[in-house]
mmCIF file of C-alpha atoms in Angstrom:
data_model
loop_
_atom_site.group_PDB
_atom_site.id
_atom_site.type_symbol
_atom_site.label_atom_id
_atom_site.label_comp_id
_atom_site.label_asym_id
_atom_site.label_seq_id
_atom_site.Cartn_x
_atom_site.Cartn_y
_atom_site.Cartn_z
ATOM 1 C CA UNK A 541 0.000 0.000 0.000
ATOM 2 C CA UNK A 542 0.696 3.761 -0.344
ATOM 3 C CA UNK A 543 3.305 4.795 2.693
ATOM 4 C CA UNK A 544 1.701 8.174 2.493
ATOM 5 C CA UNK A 545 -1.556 9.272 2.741
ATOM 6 C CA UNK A 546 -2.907 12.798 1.340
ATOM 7 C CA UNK A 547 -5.479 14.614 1.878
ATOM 8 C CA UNK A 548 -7.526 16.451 0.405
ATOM 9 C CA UNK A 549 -8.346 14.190 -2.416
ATOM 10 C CA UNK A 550 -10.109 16.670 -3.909
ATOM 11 C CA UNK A 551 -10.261 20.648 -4.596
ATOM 12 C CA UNK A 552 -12.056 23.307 -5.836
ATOM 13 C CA UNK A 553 -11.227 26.744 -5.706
ATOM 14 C CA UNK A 554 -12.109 30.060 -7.550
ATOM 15 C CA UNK A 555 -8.869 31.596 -8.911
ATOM 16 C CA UNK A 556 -7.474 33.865 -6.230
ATOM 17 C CA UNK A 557 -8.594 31.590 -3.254
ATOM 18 C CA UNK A 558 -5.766 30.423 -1.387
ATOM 19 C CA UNK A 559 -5.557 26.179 -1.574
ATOM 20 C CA UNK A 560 -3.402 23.532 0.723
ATOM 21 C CA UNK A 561 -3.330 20.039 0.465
ATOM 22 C CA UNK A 562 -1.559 17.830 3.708
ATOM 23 C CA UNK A 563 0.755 14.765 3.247
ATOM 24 C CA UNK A 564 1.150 12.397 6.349
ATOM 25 C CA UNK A 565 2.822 9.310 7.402
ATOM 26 C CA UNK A 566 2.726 7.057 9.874
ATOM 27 C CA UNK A 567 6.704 6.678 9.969
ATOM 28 C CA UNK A 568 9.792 8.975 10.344
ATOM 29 C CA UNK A 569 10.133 10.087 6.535
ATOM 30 C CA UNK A 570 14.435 10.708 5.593
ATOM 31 C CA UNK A 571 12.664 13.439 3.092
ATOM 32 C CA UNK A 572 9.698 14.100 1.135
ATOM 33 C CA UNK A 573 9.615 15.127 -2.424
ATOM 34 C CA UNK A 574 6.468 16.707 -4.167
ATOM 35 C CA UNK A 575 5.533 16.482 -7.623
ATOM 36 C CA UNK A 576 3.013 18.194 -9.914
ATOM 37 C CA UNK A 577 1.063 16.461 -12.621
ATOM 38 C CA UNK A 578 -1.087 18.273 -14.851
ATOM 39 C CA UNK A 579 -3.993 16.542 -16.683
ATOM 40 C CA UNK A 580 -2.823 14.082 -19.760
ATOM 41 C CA UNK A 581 0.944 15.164 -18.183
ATOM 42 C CA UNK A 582 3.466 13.046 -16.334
ATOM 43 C CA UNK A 583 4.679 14.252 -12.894
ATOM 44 C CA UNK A 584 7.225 17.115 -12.400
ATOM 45 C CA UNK A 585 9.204 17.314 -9.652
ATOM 46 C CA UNK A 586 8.981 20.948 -7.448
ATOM 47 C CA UNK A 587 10.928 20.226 -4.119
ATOM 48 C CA UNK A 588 12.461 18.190 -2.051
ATOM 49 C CA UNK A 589 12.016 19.019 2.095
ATOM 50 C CA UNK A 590 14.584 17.305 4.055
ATOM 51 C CA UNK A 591 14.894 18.887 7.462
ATOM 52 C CA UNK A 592 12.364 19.072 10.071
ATOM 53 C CA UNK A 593 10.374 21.332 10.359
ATOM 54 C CA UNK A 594 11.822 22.624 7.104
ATOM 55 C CA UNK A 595 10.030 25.292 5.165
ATOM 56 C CA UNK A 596 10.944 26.188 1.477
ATOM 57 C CA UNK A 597 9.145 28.733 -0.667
ATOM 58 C CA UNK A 598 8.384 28.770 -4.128
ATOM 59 C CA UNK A 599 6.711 32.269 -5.771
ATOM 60 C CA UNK A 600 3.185 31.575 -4.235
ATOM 61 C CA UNK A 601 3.723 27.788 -3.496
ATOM 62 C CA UNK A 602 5.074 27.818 0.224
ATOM 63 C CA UNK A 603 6.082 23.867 1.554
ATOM 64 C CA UNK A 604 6.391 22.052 5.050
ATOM 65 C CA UNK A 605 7.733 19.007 6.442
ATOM 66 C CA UNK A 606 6.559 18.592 10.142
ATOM 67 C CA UNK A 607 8.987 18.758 13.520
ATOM 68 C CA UNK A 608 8.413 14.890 13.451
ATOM 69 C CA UNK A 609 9.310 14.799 10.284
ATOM 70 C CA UNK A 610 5.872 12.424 9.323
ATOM 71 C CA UNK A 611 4.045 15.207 7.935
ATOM 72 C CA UNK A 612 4.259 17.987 5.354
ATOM 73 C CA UNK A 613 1.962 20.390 3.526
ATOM 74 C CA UNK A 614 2.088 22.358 0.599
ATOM 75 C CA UNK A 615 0.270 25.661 0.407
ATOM 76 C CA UNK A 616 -0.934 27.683 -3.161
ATOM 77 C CA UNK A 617 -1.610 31.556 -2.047
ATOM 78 C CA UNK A 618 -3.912 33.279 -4.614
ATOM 79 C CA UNK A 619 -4.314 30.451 -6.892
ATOM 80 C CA UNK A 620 -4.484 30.511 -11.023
ATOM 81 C CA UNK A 621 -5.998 28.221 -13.551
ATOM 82 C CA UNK A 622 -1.865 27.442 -14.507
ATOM 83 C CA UNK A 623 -1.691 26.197 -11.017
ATOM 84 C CA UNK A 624 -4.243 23.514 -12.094
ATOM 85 C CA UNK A 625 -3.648 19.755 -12.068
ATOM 86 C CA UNK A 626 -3.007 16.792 -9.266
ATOM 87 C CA UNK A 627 0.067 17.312 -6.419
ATOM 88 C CA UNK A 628 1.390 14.279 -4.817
ATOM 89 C CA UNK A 629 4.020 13.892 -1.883
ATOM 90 C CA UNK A 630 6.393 11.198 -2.119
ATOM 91 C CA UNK A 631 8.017 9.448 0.800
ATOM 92 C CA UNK A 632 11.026 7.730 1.068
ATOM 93 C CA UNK A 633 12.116 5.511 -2.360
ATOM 94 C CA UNK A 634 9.311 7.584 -3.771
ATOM 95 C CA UNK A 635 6.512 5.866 -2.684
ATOM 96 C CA UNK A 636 3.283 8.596 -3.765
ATOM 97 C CA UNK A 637 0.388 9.468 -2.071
ATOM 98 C CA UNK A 638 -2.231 9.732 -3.811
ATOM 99 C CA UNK A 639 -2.313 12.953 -4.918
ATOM 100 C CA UNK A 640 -4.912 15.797 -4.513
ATOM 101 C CA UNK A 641 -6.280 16.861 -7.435
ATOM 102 C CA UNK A 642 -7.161 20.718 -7.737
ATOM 103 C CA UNK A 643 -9.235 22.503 -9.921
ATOM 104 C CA UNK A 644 -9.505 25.904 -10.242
ATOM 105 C CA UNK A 645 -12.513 27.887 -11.491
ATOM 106 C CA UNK A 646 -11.720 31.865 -13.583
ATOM 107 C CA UNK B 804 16.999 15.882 -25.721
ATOM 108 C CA UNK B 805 18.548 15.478 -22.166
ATOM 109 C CA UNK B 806 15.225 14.132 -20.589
ATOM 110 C CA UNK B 807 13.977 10.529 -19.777
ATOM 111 C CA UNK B 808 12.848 8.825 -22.915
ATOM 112 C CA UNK B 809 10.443 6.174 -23.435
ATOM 113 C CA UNK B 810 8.695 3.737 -26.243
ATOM 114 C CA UNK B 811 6.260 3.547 -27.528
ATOM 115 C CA UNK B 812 4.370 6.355 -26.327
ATOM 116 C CA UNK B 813 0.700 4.271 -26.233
ATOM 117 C CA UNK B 814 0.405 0.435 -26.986
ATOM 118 C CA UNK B 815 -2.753 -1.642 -27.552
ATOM 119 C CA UNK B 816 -2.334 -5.464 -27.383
ATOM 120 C CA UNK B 817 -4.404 -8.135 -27.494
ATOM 121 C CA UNK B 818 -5.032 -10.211 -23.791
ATOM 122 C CA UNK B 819 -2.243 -13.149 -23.667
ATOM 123 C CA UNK B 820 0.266 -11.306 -26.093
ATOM 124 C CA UNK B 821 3.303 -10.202 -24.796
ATOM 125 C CA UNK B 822 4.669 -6.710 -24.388
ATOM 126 C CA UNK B 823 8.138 -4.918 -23.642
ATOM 127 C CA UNK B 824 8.417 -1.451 -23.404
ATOM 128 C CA UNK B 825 11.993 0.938 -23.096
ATOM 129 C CA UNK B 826 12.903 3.712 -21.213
ATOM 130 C CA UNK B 827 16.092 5.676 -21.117
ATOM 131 C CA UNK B 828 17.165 7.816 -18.378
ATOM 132 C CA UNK B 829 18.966 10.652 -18.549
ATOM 133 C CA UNK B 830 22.632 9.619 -19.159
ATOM 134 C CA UNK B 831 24.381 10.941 -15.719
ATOM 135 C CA UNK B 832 21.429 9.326 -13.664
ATOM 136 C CA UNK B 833 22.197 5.710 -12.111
ATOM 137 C CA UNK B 834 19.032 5.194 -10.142
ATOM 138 C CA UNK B 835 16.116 3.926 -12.591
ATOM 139 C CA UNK B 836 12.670 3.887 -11.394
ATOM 140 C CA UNK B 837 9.121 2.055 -12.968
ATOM 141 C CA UNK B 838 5.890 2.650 -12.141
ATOM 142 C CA UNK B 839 2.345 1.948 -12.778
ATOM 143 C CA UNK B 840 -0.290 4.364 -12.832
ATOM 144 C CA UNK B 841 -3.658 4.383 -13.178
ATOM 145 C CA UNK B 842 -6.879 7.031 -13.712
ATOM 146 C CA UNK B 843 -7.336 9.143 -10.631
ATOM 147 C CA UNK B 844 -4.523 7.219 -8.856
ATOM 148 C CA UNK B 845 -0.528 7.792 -7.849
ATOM 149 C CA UNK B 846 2.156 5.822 -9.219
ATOM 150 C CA UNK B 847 2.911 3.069 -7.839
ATOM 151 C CA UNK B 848 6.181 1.886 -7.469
ATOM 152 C CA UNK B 849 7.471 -1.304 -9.537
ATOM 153 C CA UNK B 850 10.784 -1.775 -9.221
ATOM 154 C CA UNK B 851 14.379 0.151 -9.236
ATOM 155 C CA UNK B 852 17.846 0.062 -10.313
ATOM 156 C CA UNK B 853 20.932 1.081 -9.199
ATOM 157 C CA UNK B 854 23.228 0.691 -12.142
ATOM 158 C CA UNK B 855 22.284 -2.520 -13.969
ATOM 159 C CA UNK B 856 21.425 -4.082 -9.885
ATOM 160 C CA UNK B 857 17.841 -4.575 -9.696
ATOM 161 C CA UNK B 858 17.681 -3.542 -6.087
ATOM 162 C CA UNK B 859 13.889 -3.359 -5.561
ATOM 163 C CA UNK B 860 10.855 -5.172 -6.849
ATOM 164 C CA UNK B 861 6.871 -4.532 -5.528
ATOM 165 C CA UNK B 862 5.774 -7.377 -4.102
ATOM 166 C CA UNK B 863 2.534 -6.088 -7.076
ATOM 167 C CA UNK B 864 4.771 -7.504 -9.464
ATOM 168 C CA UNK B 865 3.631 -10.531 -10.920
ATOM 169 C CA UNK B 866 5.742 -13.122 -12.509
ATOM 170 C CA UNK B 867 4.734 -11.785 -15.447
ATOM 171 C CA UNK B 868 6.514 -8.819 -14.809
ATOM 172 C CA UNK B 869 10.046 -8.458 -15.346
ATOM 173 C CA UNK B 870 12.446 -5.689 -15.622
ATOM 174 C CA UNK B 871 16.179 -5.328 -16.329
ATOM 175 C CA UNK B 872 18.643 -2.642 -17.349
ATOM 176 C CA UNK B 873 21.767 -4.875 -18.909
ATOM 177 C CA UNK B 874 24.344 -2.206 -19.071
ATOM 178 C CA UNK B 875 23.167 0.233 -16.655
ATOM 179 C CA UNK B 876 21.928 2.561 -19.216
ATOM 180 C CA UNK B 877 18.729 1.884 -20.812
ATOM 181 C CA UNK B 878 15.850 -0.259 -19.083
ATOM 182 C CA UNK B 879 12.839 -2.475 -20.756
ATOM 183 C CA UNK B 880 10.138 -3.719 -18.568
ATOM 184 C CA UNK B 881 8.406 -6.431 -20.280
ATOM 185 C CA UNK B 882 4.879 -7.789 -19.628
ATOM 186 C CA UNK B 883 4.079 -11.341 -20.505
ATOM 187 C CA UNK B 884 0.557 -13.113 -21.045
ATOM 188 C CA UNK B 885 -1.331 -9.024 -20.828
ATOM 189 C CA UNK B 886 -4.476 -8.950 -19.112
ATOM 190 C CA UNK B 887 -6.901 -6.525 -19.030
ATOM 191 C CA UNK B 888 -5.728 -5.656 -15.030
ATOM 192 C CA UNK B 889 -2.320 -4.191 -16.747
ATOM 193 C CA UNK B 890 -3.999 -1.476 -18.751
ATOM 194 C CA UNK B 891 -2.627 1.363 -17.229
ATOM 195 C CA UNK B 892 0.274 4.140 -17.584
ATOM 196 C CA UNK B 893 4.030 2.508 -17.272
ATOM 197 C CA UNK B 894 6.153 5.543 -16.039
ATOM 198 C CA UNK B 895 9.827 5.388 -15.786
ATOM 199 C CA UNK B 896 12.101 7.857 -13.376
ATOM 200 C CA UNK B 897 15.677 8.555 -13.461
ATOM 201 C CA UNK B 898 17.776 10.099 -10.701
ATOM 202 C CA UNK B 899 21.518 11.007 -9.259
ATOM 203 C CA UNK B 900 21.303 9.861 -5.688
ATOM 204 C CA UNK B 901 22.799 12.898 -4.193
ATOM 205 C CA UNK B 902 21.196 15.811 -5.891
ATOM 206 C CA UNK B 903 18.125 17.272 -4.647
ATOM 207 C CA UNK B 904 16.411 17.648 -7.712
ATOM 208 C CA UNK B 905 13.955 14.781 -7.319
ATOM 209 C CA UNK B 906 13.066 11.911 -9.934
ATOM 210 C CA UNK B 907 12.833 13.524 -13.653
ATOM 211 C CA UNK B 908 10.199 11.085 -15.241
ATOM 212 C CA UNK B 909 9.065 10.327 -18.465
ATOM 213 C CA UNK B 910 6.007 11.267 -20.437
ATOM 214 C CA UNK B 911 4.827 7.414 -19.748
ATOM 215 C CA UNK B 912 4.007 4.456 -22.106
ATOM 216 C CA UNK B 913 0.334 3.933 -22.227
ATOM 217 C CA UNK B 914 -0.953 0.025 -22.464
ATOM 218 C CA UNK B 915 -4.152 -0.726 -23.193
ATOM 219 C CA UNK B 916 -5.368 -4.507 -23.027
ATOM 220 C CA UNK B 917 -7.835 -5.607 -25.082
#
């Protein structure tokens, strides 16, 4: 089964609204990656959180990985339809959740 | 192209035939990744090499299943006796243990069984 579970599985927004989507596991992660997959696409790779409590920042994607290291959480401010498309953490050996998929309404 | 390749880009087969698909990592990249991946789901993980070692194989890998990357370069994953279970998205995934810049992956081979 997946070694990390995600949540939501799926969301709406209307472009502007701010959108997160939460990655946890129920063991000690060595680092969590997240990837971006856009409909028809393959998945792209956007970060890779190491540390705990680590917090990395992308334009208006801002990304967590808990003090325990067994969670994480990525965060879209002000959303656009380019940010469109399904997110998924990946835990150690790149096992993926599985993925929330966000949609995004002009 | 510097990316990870693969081939064909869809396949349909008939149920019982036998298929073998390629992928070819980006040249510097000694860690070589499958994975399945169906509609509305994540990829699953397959199997992975380090070199031409296959050090890891999903216990949702069948005996049909079976991967190998001779010369540490390019990989094939082959599928023998298709059923319609196996139509899905094969993905492959190359990295550089080392670097953070995650697993580049293909744009996928698409099976469908019929």
């Amino acid at each position: 089964g997946q070694q990390v579970m995600q949540i939501p599985q799926y969301q709406h927004v209307q472009e502007g609204e701010d959108f997160t989507t939460y990655c946890n596991s129920s063991t000690t992660l060595s680092n969590i990656q997240w990837y971006k997959q856009r409909p028809g696409g393959h998945p792209v790779f956007l970060i890779q959180l190491v540390k705990s409590g680590e917090v990395k920042k992308q334009k208006r994607l801002t990304f967590q990985f808990g003090e325990a290291k067994k969670n994480s959480s990525l965060h879209i401010t002000a959303t656009q339809t380019t940010d469109v498309g399904t997110y998924f953490c990946a835990g150690s050996l790149v096992r993926f959740g599985a993925g929330t998929r966000l949609t995004v309404k002009p | 192209d510097t990316g990870v390749s693969q081939d064909p880009r869809h396949k349909i087969t008939k149920r019982g035939q036998n298929v073998t698909f390629r992928c070819d990592p980006i040249s510097e990249h000694n860690r070589l990744y499958w994975y399945r991946q169906t509609l509305g789901q994540g990829p699953e993980f397959l199997t992975y090499f380090q070199n031409e070692a296959q050090l890891e194989k999903s216990r949702l890998l069948s005996d049909r299943f079976s991967a190998e990357r001779p010369k540490g370069s390019f990989s094939t994953l082959e599928i023998q006796r298709t059923e319609q279970g196996d139509s899905a998205m094969y993905l492959c995934a190359s990295s550089q243990p080392g670097q953070p810049y995650g697993y580049t992956f293909g744009s996928g081979t698409r099976l469908t069984v019929v």
